[in-house]
C-alpha cells in the first residue's frame, strides 16, 4: 500500500500544477487580452478593434460608462483598458458628440497646442494627439434638428459646428489609432442622423507635426520676419525658447511657441482656410469690426481675411500663464495689456498674410 501511495503523488502534483497553470493562463488572457470581450461599445458607436488601436497596449477593454439612446445620434461613452501581471497603468478614453462654437481648436483654452496635433486630410476636418482629438461632422449634419440636438437638451446655434470628440482621461493614445476610432464613431453618428459622406468611410490620412526646435527670435515659427514685440517678452518670465510647427496640411497651419522662464508661458498661432471653421468664425467672433476696403473682419486676436483663393481665418491664443505674466508686466493696466496682444497679432498677420495670398491689413 505504501508503494502505491508514493506512485500516485507525482500524478496528483502534476494535475494540481496543470490546474494552476490553466487558471493563471485564463486569468492572464482575461486581464491582458480581449478574448471573449465585446466587439463594440455604446450601441456600436465604438468598435473594440479601434479602441485597442487607439490605446495601443496590452490589456482588456471594457465599457465603464455609456449614455446612448437608439433614437438619437448623440452619445457619450467611456471605455477603459486594464492590465494585470505585465505592468502598465490603466488607460481610459471618452468619446462623445458635442456642439462647438467658432474655430474652437484654435481659440479656446480647452484645446491646447494646436501645432502638436496631427491633422486629417482627404475631406475630413479633424485632428488628433496623444491627449484626444475631434472630427467635425459634415455640414449637412449641423441642422438635423432633434437628430443632433439630443431630445432638445442642446440647442444648435448659428456659428457652431457639430463634432465627435475624444478625451484621453488616463494614459496616452496612439494618434493614428485614435483617428480611426473617431472616424468610425463619426460615421456611425452621421449615418444615424442621415447625413454621412463617403469621406468618413475612408481610412484616415494624417499630417504629423514637426519636431520641437529652438526658436529664431527674428523668424518665429519659421515665418520670415515674424518677431514678438518688445513688450510681449517678459525678461526671466516669458522669453522665446522652443517651438513646434505643423505646416503639412493644405488648409491648416499652426505653431506653438513655448517661452522660457518662471511663468511657463506659451502662445499659439494658427491660420486655416478650412471652410467649416472660416464660416462659423465670422458668426461667432464678438467685438468684430469690418476692415477698410472690404478686406475682411478682425479683432485683437482673430481675423478672417478675404484672400486670393478664399477666406482665411487667423488666430493667436495665449495660455493663462502668459496672460498673467503680461498683466503683471503692464501693471495690470487692461488697455496696455490689450495693446501688447494686438501688437503681437498684428506682427503675425504682417508676416503671414502674403504667404496665404491675403491683403495686408491694420487691426482696428
PDB file of C-alpha atoms in Angstrom, residues 29-289:
ATOM      1  CA  UNK A  29      -5.990  36.147 -21.031  1.00  0.00           C
ATOM      2  CA  UNK A  30      -8.875  37.769 -19.195  1.00  0.00           C
ATOM      3  CA  UNK A  31      -6.859  40.754 -17.944  1.00  0.00           C
ATOM      4  CA  UNK A  32      -4.429  41.220 -20.818  1.00  0.00           C
ATOM      5  CA  UNK A  33      -6.357  40.331 -23.980  1.00  0.00           C
ATOM      6  CA  UNK A  34      -9.850  40.944 -25.285  1.00  0.00           C
ATOM      7  CA  UNK A  35     -10.570  37.221 -25.607  1.00  0.00           C
ATOM      8  CA  UNK A  36     -14.343  36.722 -25.315  1.00  0.00           C
ATOM      9  CA  UNK A  37     -14.683  40.507 -24.965  1.00  0.00           C
ATOM     10  CA  UNK A  38     -17.250  42.782 -26.596  1.00  0.00           C
ATOM     11  CA  UNK A  39     -16.935  43.521 -30.321  1.00  0.00           C
ATOM     12  CA  UNK A  40     -18.260  47.065 -29.886  1.00  0.00           C
ATOM     13  CA  UNK A  41     -19.416  49.513 -27.241  1.00  0.00           C
ATOM     14  CA  UNK A  42     -22.230  52.035 -26.820  1.00  0.00           C
ATOM     15  CA  UNK A  43     -24.606  50.584 -29.340  1.00  0.00           C
ATOM     16  CA  UNK A  44     -21.917  50.129 -31.983  1.00  0.00           C
ATOM     17  CA  UNK A  45     -20.646  53.710 -31.805  1.00  0.00           C
ATOM     18  CA  UNK A  46     -17.173  52.446 -30.825  1.00  0.00           C
ATOM     19  CA  UNK A  47     -15.526  49.309 -32.182  1.00  0.00           C
ATOM     20  CA  UNK A  48     -13.354  47.129 -29.960  1.00  0.00           C
ATOM     21  CA  UNK A  49     -10.605  46.946 -32.578  1.00  0.00           C
ATOM     22  CA  UNK A  50     -10.440  50.713 -32.954  1.00  0.00           C
ATOM     23  CA  UNK A  51     -10.371  51.194 -29.181  1.00  0.00           C
ATOM     24  CA  UNK A  52      -7.492  48.710 -28.883  1.00  0.00           C
ATOM     25  CA  UNK A  53      -5.618  50.540 -31.667  1.00  0.00           C
ATOM     26  CA  UNK A  54      -6.194  53.910 -30.015  1.00  0.00           C
ATOM     27  CA  UNK A  55      -4.969  52.772 -26.600  1.00  0.00           C
ATOM     28  CA  UNK A  56      -2.233  50.713 -28.301  1.00  0.00           C
ATOM     29  CA  UNK A  57      -1.246  48.497 -25.371  1.00  0.00           C
ATOM     30  CA  UNK A  58      -1.831  45.064 -23.916  1.00  0.00           C
ATOM     31  CA  UNK A  59      -4.937  44.756 -21.817  1.00  0.00           C
ATOM     32  CA  UNK A  60      -8.650  44.159 -21.635  1.00  0.00           C
ATOM     33  CA  UNK A  61     -11.068  46.791 -22.938  1.00  0.00           C
ATOM     34  CA  UNK A  62     -14.389  47.302 -21.208  1.00  0.00           C
ATOM     35  CA  UNK A  63     -17.166  49.877 -21.162  1.00  0.00           C
ATOM     36  CA  UNK A  64     -17.353  51.837 -17.918  1.00  0.00           C
ATOM     37  CA  UNK A  65     -19.964  54.470 -18.803  1.00  0.00           C
ATOM     38  CA  UNK A  66     -22.485  54.936 -21.599  1.00  0.00           C
ATOM     39  CA  UNK A  67     -25.165  57.454 -22.420  1.00  0.00           C
ATOM     40  CA  UNK A  68     -26.804  56.393 -25.654  1.00  0.00           C
ATOM     41  CA  UNK A  69     -30.375  56.247 -26.929  1.00  0.00           C
ATOM     42  CA  UNK A  70     -31.174  54.207 -30.066  1.00  0.00           C
ATOM     43  CA  UNK A  71     -33.491  57.019 -31.211  1.00  0.00           C
ATOM     44  CA  UNK A  72     -30.807  59.682 -31.233  1.00  0.00           C
ATOM     45  CA  UNK A  73     -27.469  60.203 -32.930  1.00  0.00           C
ATOM     46  CA  UNK A  74     -25.811  61.688 -29.830  1.00  0.00           C
ATOM     47  CA  UNK A  75     -23.870  59.567 -27.418  1.00  0.00           C
ATOM     48  CA  UNK A  76     -21.206  59.632 -24.743  1.00  0.00           C
ATOM     49  CA  UNK A  77     -19.116  56.558 -24.000  1.00  0.00           C
ATOM     50  CA  UNK A  78     -16.141  55.878 -21.757  1.00  0.00           C
ATOM     51  CA  UNK A  79     -14.040  52.752 -22.210  1.00  0.00           C
ATOM     52  CA  UNK A  80     -11.098  51.573 -20.162  1.00  0.00           C
ATOM     53  CA  UNK A  81      -8.115  49.347 -20.873  1.00  0.00           C
ATOM     54  CA  UNK A  82      -6.959  47.384 -17.828  1.00  0.00           C
ATOM     55  CA  UNK A  83      -3.976  45.080 -17.455  1.00  0.00           C
ATOM     56  CA  UNK A  84      -2.580  42.839 -14.751  1.00  0.00           C
ATOM     57  CA  UNK A  85       0.650  40.890 -14.178  1.00  0.00           C
ATOM     58  CA  UNK A  86       2.558  42.585 -17.038  1.00  0.00           C
ATOM     59  CA  UNK A  87       2.548  46.095 -15.621  1.00  0.00           C
ATOM     60  CA  UNK A  88       1.299  49.311 -17.161  1.00  0.00           C
ATOM     61  CA  UNK A  89      -1.190  51.846 -15.866  1.00  0.00           C
ATOM     62  CA  UNK A  90      -4.835  51.675 -16.837  1.00  0.00           C
ATOM     63  CA  UNK A  91      -5.959  53.813 -19.780  1.00  0.00           C
ATOM     64  CA  UNK A  92      -9.300  55.492 -20.323  1.00  0.00           C
ATOM     65  CA  UNK A  93     -10.848  57.416 -23.212  1.00  0.00           C
ATOM     66  CA  UNK A  94     -14.209  59.132 -23.554  1.00  0.00           C
ATOM     67  CA  UNK A  95     -15.788  59.692 -26.965  1.00  0.00           C
ATOM     68  CA  UNK A  96     -18.865  61.882 -27.346  1.00  0.00           C
ATOM     69  CA  UNK A  97     -20.842  64.108 -29.656  1.00  0.00           C
ATOM     70  CA  UNK A  98     -20.730  67.839 -28.977  1.00  0.00           C
ATOM     71  CA  UNK A  99     -21.510  71.268 -30.391  1.00  0.00           C
ATOM     72  CA  UNK A 100     -18.626  73.762 -30.523  1.00  0.00           C
ATOM     73  CA  UNK A 101     -18.611  77.488 -31.201  1.00  0.00           C
ATOM     74  CA  UNK A 102     -16.490  79.123 -33.879  1.00  0.00           C
ATOM     75  CA  UNK A 103     -12.979  77.998 -34.784  1.00  0.00           C
ATOM     76  CA  UNK A 104     -12.727  76.263 -31.412  1.00  0.00           C
ATOM     77  CA  UNK A 105      -9.487  74.253 -31.933  1.00  0.00           C
ATOM     78  CA  UNK A 106      -7.523  77.495 -32.351  1.00  0.00           C
ATOM     79  CA  UNK A 107      -9.284  79.898 -29.994  1.00  0.00           C
ATOM     80  CA  UNK A 108     -10.200  78.096 -26.759  1.00  0.00           C
ATOM     81  CA  UNK A 109      -8.083  77.110 -23.769  1.00  0.00           C
ATOM     82  CA  UNK A 110      -9.676  73.657 -23.703  1.00  0.00           C
ATOM     83  CA  UNK A 111      -7.928  72.748 -26.974  1.00  0.00           C
ATOM     84  CA  UNK A 112      -4.265  73.331 -26.186  1.00  0.00           C
ATOM     85  CA  UNK A 113      -1.247  73.186 -28.512  1.00  0.00           C
ATOM     86  CA  UNK A 114      -2.820  73.066 -31.998  1.00  0.00           C
ATOM     87  CA  UNK A 115       0.580  72.521 -33.634  1.00  0.00           C
ATOM     88  CA  UNK A 116       1.139  69.316 -31.633  1.00  0.00           C
ATOM     89  CA  UNK A 117      -1.839  67.638 -33.319  1.00  0.00           C
ATOM     90  CA  UNK A 118      -1.895  65.527 -36.448  1.00  0.00           C
ATOM     91  CA  UNK A 119      -4.427  66.921 -38.929  1.00  0.00           C
ATOM     92  CA  UNK A 120      -6.747  64.939 -41.178  1.00  0.00           C
ATOM     93  CA  UNK A 121      -6.518  65.124 -44.958  1.00  0.00           C
ATOM     94  CA  UNK A 122      -8.896  63.829 -47.607  1.00  0.00           C
ATOM     95  CA  UNK A 123     -12.145  65.642 -46.959  1.00  0.00           C
ATOM     96  CA  UNK A 124     -12.475  65.163 -43.191  1.00  0.00           C
ATOM     97  CA  UNK A 125     -11.975  68.098 -40.824  1.00  0.00           C
ATOM     98  CA  UNK A 126     -10.301  66.917 -37.642  1.00  0.00           C
ATOM     99  CA  UNK A 127      -7.119  66.454 -35.654  1.00  0.00           C
ATOM    100  CA  UNK A 128      -5.685  64.101 -33.033  1.00  0.00           C
ATOM    101  CA  UNK A 129      -2.914  63.950 -30.453  1.00  0.00           C
ATOM    102  CA  UNK A 130      -1.987  61.686 -27.553  1.00  0.00           C
ATOM    103  CA  UNK A 131      -4.449  63.623 -25.377  1.00  0.00           C
ATOM    104  CA  UNK A 132      -7.519  63.457 -27.602  1.00  0.00           C
ATOM    105  CA  UNK A 133      -8.971  64.836 -30.787  1.00  0.00           C
ATOM    106  CA  UNK A 134     -12.028  65.816 -32.777  1.00  0.00           C
ATOM    107  CA  UNK A 135     -13.809  65.253 -36.069  1.00  0.00           C
ATOM    108  CA  UNK A 136     -16.213  67.868 -37.408  1.00  0.00           C
ATOM    109  CA  UNK A 137     -19.338  66.188 -38.737  1.00  0.00           C
ATOM    110  CA  UNK A 138     -20.452  67.020 -42.301  1.00  0.00           C
ATOM    111  CA  UNK A 139     -22.193  70.377 -42.616  1.00  0.00           C
ATOM    112  CA  UNK A 140     -25.391  68.646 -43.644  1.00  0.00           C
ATOM    113  CA  UNK A 141     -25.496  67.232 -40.093  1.00  0.00           C
ATOM    114  CA  UNK A 142     -25.480  70.619 -38.382  1.00  0.00           C
ATOM    115  CA  UNK A 143     -29.146  71.431 -38.921  1.00  0.00           C
ATOM    116  CA  UNK A 144     -30.606  67.984 -38.393  1.00  0.00           C
ATOM    117  CA  UNK A 145     -32.884  69.196 -35.638  1.00  0.00           C
ATOM    118  CA  UNK A 146     -33.560  66.563 -32.987  1.00  0.00           C
ATOM    119  CA  UNK A 147     -31.209  64.069 -34.651  1.00  0.00           C
ATOM    120  CA  UNK A 148     -28.273  66.100 -33.389  1.00  0.00           C
ATOM    121  CA  UNK A 149     -29.876  68.049 -30.559  1.00  0.00           C
ATOM    122  CA  UNK A 150     -30.415  65.219 -28.124  1.00  0.00           C
ATOM    123  CA  UNK A 151     -34.095  65.475 -27.223  1.00  0.00           C
ATOM    124  CA  UNK A 152     -33.837  69.258 -27.326  1.00  0.00           C
ATOM    125  CA  UNK A 153     -31.385  69.416 -24.414  1.00  0.00           C
ATOM    126  CA  UNK A 154     -28.710  71.055 -26.558  1.00  0.00           C
ATOM    127  CA  UNK A 155     -29.788  73.906 -28.793  1.00  0.00           C
ATOM    128  CA  UNK A 156     -27.813  74.195 -32.019  1.00  0.00           C
ATOM    129  CA  UNK A 157     -26.750  77.792 -32.614  1.00  0.00           C
ATOM    130  CA  UNK A 158     -25.580  79.802 -35.582  1.00  0.00           C
ATOM    131  CA  UNK A 159     -21.795  79.998 -35.594  1.00  0.00           C
ATOM    132  CA  UNK A 160     -21.391  76.456 -34.248  1.00  0.00           C
ATOM    133  CA  UNK A 161     -20.320  73.084 -35.625  1.00  0.00           C
ATOM    134  CA  UNK A 162     -21.333  69.539 -34.685  1.00  0.00           C
ATOM    135  CA  UNK A 163     -18.450  67.295 -33.626  1.00  0.00           C
ATOM    136  CA  UNK A 164     -17.408  63.923 -32.331  1.00  0.00           C
ATOM    137  CA  UNK A 165     -14.626  64.346 -29.772  1.00  0.00           C
ATOM    138  CA  UNK A 166     -12.280  62.142 -27.782  1.00  0.00           C
ATOM    139  CA  UNK A 167     -10.644  62.932 -24.463  1.00  0.00           C
ATOM    140  CA  UNK A 168      -7.946  60.647 -23.095  1.00  0.00           C
ATOM    141  CA  UNK A 169      -8.517  60.751 -19.350  1.00  0.00           C
ATOM    142  CA  UNK A 170      -5.866  58.210 -18.333  1.00  0.00           C
ATOM    143  CA  UNK A 171      -2.632  57.433 -20.125  1.00  0.00           C
ATOM    144  CA  UNK A 172      -1.890  58.468 -23.707  1.00  0.00           C
ATOM    145  CA  UNK A 173      -3.406  57.458 -27.024  1.00  0.00           C
ATOM    146  CA  UNK A 174      -1.818  56.460 -30.306  1.00  0.00           C
ATOM    147  CA  UNK A 175      -2.807  59.319 -32.685  1.00  0.00           C
ATOM    148  CA  UNK A 176      -3.301  57.093 -35.742  1.00  0.00           C
ATOM    149  CA  UNK A 177      -5.404  54.623 -33.750  1.00  0.00           C
ATOM    150  CA  UNK A 178      -7.411  57.438 -32.193  1.00  0.00           C
ATOM    151  CA  UNK A 179      -8.069  58.856 -35.669  1.00  0.00           C
ATOM    152  CA  UNK A 180      -9.561  55.522 -36.735  1.00  0.00           C
ATOM    153  CA  UNK A 181     -11.701  55.388 -33.602  1.00  0.00           C
ATOM    154  CA  UNK A 182     -13.016  58.926 -34.130  1.00  0.00           C
ATOM    155  CA  UNK A 183     -13.703  58.342 -37.809  1.00  0.00           C
ATOM    156  CA  UNK A 184     -15.701  55.189 -37.106  1.00  0.00           C
ATOM    157  CA  UNK A 185     -17.689  56.935 -34.365  1.00  0.00           C
ATOM    158  CA  UNK A 186     -18.333  59.975 -36.562  1.00  0.00           C
ATOM    159  CA  UNK A 187     -19.511  57.716 -39.380  1.00  0.00           C
ATOM    160  CA  UNK A 188     -21.885  55.892 -37.028  1.00  0.00           C
ATOM    161  CA  UNK A 189     -23.310  59.190 -35.784  1.00  0.00           C
ATOM    162  CA  UNK A 190     -23.686  60.653 -39.280  1.00  0.00           C
ATOM    163  CA  UNK A 191     -25.382  57.512 -40.576  1.00  0.00           C
ATOM    164  CA  UNK A 192     -27.775  57.591 -37.637  1.00  0.00           C
ATOM    165  CA  UNK A 193     -28.575  61.242 -38.378  1.00  0.00           C
ATOM    166  CA  UNK A 194     -28.871  60.606 -42.122  1.00  0.00           C
ATOM    167  CA  UNK A 195     -26.029  62.908 -43.139  1.00  0.00           C
ATOM    168  CA  UNK A 196     -22.990  60.691 -43.760  1.00  0.00           C
ATOM    169  CA  UNK A 197     -20.454  61.325 -46.529  1.00  0.00           C
ATOM    170  CA  UNK A 198     -18.022  58.985 -48.354  1.00  0.00           C
ATOM    171  CA  UNK A 199     -15.058  60.765 -46.737  1.00  0.00           C
ATOM    172  CA  UNK A 200     -15.991  59.277 -43.345  1.00  0.00           C
ATOM    173  CA  UNK A 201     -15.658  55.769 -44.799  1.00  0.00           C
ATOM    174  CA  UNK A 202     -12.056  56.257 -45.915  1.00  0.00           C
ATOM    175  CA  UNK A 203      -9.031  55.344 -43.775  1.00  0.00           C
ATOM    176  CA  UNK A 204      -7.746  58.479 -42.013  1.00  0.00           C
ATOM    177  CA  UNK A 205      -4.804  60.224 -43.666  1.00  0.00           C
ATOM    178  CA  UNK A 206      -2.856  62.313 -41.155  1.00  0.00           C
ATOM    179  CA  UNK A 207      -0.269  65.087 -41.286  1.00  0.00           C
ATOM    180  CA  UNK A 208       2.057  64.847 -38.267  1.00  0.00           C
ATOM    181  CA  UNK A 209       3.672  67.895 -36.625  1.00  0.00           C
ATOM    182  CA  UNK A 210       7.339  68.731 -36.860  1.00  0.00           C
ATOM    183  CA  UNK A 211       9.741  68.043 -34.032  1.00  0.00           C
ATOM    184  CA  UNK A 212      10.271  70.715 -31.388  1.00  0.00           C
ATOM    185  CA  UNK A 213      13.066  73.147 -32.277  1.00  0.00           C
ATOM    186  CA  UNK A 214      14.819  76.241 -30.966  1.00  0.00           C
ATOM    187  CA  UNK A 215      13.049  79.487 -31.828  1.00  0.00           C
ATOM    188  CA  UNK A 216      14.733  82.030 -34.079  1.00  0.00           C
ATOM    189  CA  UNK A 217      13.540  85.253 -32.407  1.00  0.00           C
ATOM    190  CA  UNK A 218      13.670  87.156 -35.731  1.00  0.00           C
ATOM    191  CA  UNK A 219      11.775  84.440 -37.605  1.00  0.00           C
ATOM    192  CA  UNK A 220       9.391  82.994 -35.025  1.00  0.00           C
ATOM    193  CA  UNK A 221       7.602  79.790 -36.063  1.00  0.00           C
ATOM    194  CA  UNK A 222       9.809  79.649 -39.136  1.00  0.00           C
ATOM    195  CA  UNK A 223       7.992  82.673 -40.617  1.00  0.00           C
ATOM    196  CA  UNK A 224      10.342  85.142 -42.261  1.00  0.00           C
ATOM    197  CA  UNK A 225      10.333  88.444 -40.390  1.00  0.00           C
ATOM    198  CA  UNK A 226       7.938  87.394 -37.635  1.00  0.00           C
ATOM    199  CA  UNK A 227       9.115  88.580 -34.211  1.00  0.00           C
ATOM    200  CA  UNK A 228       7.361  89.207 -30.927  1.00  0.00           C
ATOM    201  CA  UNK A 229       7.003  92.881 -29.947  1.00  0.00           C
ATOM    202  CA  UNK A 230       9.415  94.008 -27.253  1.00  0.00           C
ATOM    203  CA  UNK A 231       6.518  94.396 -24.796  1.00  0.00           C
ATOM    204  CA  UNK A 232       5.497  90.773 -25.311  1.00  0.00           C
ATOM    205  CA  UNK A 233       8.817  89.479 -23.956  1.00  0.00           C
ATOM    206  CA  UNK A 234       8.948  89.425 -20.159  1.00  0.00           C
ATOM    207  CA  UNK A 235      12.552  89.007 -19.026  1.00  0.00           C
ATOM    208  CA  UNK A 236      13.120  85.901 -16.877  1.00  0.00           C
ATOM    209  CA  UNK A 237       9.414  85.040 -17.041  1.00  0.00           C
ATOM    210  CA  UNK A 238       8.489  84.654 -20.716  1.00  0.00           C
ATOM    211  CA  UNK A 239      11.243  84.683 -23.343  1.00  0.00           C
ATOM    212  CA  UNK A 240      11.167  82.875 -26.729  1.00  0.00           C
ATOM    213  CA  UNK A 241      12.679  79.422 -26.394  1.00  0.00           C
ATOM    214  CA  UNK A 242      11.167  76.423 -28.260  1.00  0.00           C
ATOM    215  CA  UNK A 243       8.516  75.982 -30.922  1.00  0.00           C
ATOM    216  CA  UNK A 244       6.611  73.276 -32.778  1.00  0.00           C
ATOM    217  CA  UNK A 245       5.010  73.743 -36.186  1.00  0.00           C
ATOM    218  CA  UNK A 246       2.532  71.780 -38.287  1.00  0.00           C
ATOM    219  CA  UNK A 247       2.577  73.047 -41.866  1.00  0.00           C
ATOM    220  CA  UNK A 248       1.865  69.853 -43.812  1.00  0.00           C
ATOM    221  CA  UNK A 249      -1.887  70.315 -44.196  1.00  0.00           C
ATOM    222  CA  UNK A 250      -3.265  72.015 -47.289  1.00  0.00           C
ATOM    223  CA  UNK A 251      -5.674  74.159 -45.274  1.00  0.00           C
ATOM    224  CA  UNK A 252      -4.290  74.472 -41.724  1.00  0.00           C
ATOM    225  CA  UNK A 253      -1.013  75.878 -40.398  1.00  0.00           C
ATOM    226  CA  UNK A 254      -0.275  76.049 -36.671  1.00  0.00           C
ATOM    227  CA  UNK A 255       2.617  76.927 -34.366  1.00  0.00           C
ATOM    228  CA  UNK A 256       3.025  76.509 -30.606  1.00  0.00           C
ATOM    229  CA  UNK A 257       5.594  78.871 -29.126  1.00  0.00           C
ATOM    230  CA  UNK A 258       6.890  77.875 -25.689  1.00  0.00           C
ATOM    231  CA  UNK A 259       8.636  80.579 -23.701  1.00  0.00           C
ATOM    232  CA  UNK A 260      11.436  80.061 -21.208  1.00  0.00           C
ATOM    233  CA  UNK A 261      11.144  81.466 -17.711  1.00  0.00           C
ATOM    234  CA  UNK A 262       9.284  81.103 -14.453  1.00  0.00           C
ATOM    235  CA  UNK A 263       5.835  81.756 -15.956  1.00  0.00           C
ATOM    236  CA  UNK A 264       5.833  78.625 -18.157  1.00  0.00           C
ATOM    237  CA  UNK A 265       4.167  80.752 -20.788  1.00  0.00           C
ATOM    238  CA  UNK A 266       3.038  79.688 -24.242  1.00  0.00           C
ATOM    239  CA  UNK A 267       1.227  81.205 -27.207  1.00  0.00           C
ATOM    240  CA  UNK A 268      -0.176  79.510 -30.283  1.00  0.00           C
ATOM    241  CA  UNK A 269      -0.724  80.926 -33.753  1.00  0.00           C
ATOM    242  CA  UNK A 270      -2.893  79.405 -36.473  1.00  0.00           C
ATOM    243  CA  UNK A 271      -4.159  80.058 -39.972  1.00  0.00           C
ATOM    244  CA  UNK A 272      -6.819  77.935 -41.637  1.00  0.00           C
ATOM    245  CA  UNK A 273      -8.784  78.072 -44.853  1.00  0.00           C
ATOM    246  CA  UNK A 274     -10.975  75.126 -43.807  1.00  0.00           C
ATOM    247  CA  UNK A 275     -14.461  76.345 -44.700  1.00  0.00           C
ATOM    248  CA  UNK A 276     -16.027  74.636 -41.704  1.00  0.00           C
ATOM    249  CA  UNK A 277     -14.132  76.971 -39.384  1.00  0.00           C
ATOM    250  CA  UNK A 278     -13.944  80.086 -41.556  1.00  0.00           C
ATOM    251  CA  UNK A 279     -17.716  80.326 -41.939  1.00  0.00           C
ATOM    252  CA  UNK A 280     -18.613  79.825 -38.284  1.00  0.00           C
ATOM    253  CA  UNK A 281     -15.767  82.027 -37.016  1.00  0.00           C
ATOM    254  CA  UNK A 282     -17.281  85.075 -38.684  1.00  0.00           C
ATOM    255  CA  UNK A 283     -20.585  84.381 -36.938  1.00  0.00           C
ATOM    256  CA  UNK A 284     -19.113  83.651 -33.521  1.00  0.00           C
ATOM    257  CA  UNK A 285     -16.499  86.391 -33.095  1.00  0.00           C
ATOM    258  CA  UNK A 286     -17.654  89.180 -30.772  1.00  0.00           C
ATOM    259  CA  UNK A 287     -16.188  92.724 -30.921  1.00  0.00           C
ATOM    260  CA  UNK A 288     -15.786  92.063 -34.625  1.00  0.00           C
ATOM    261  CA  UNK A 289     -15.056  95.037 -36.879  1.00  0.00           C
TER     262      UNK A 289
END
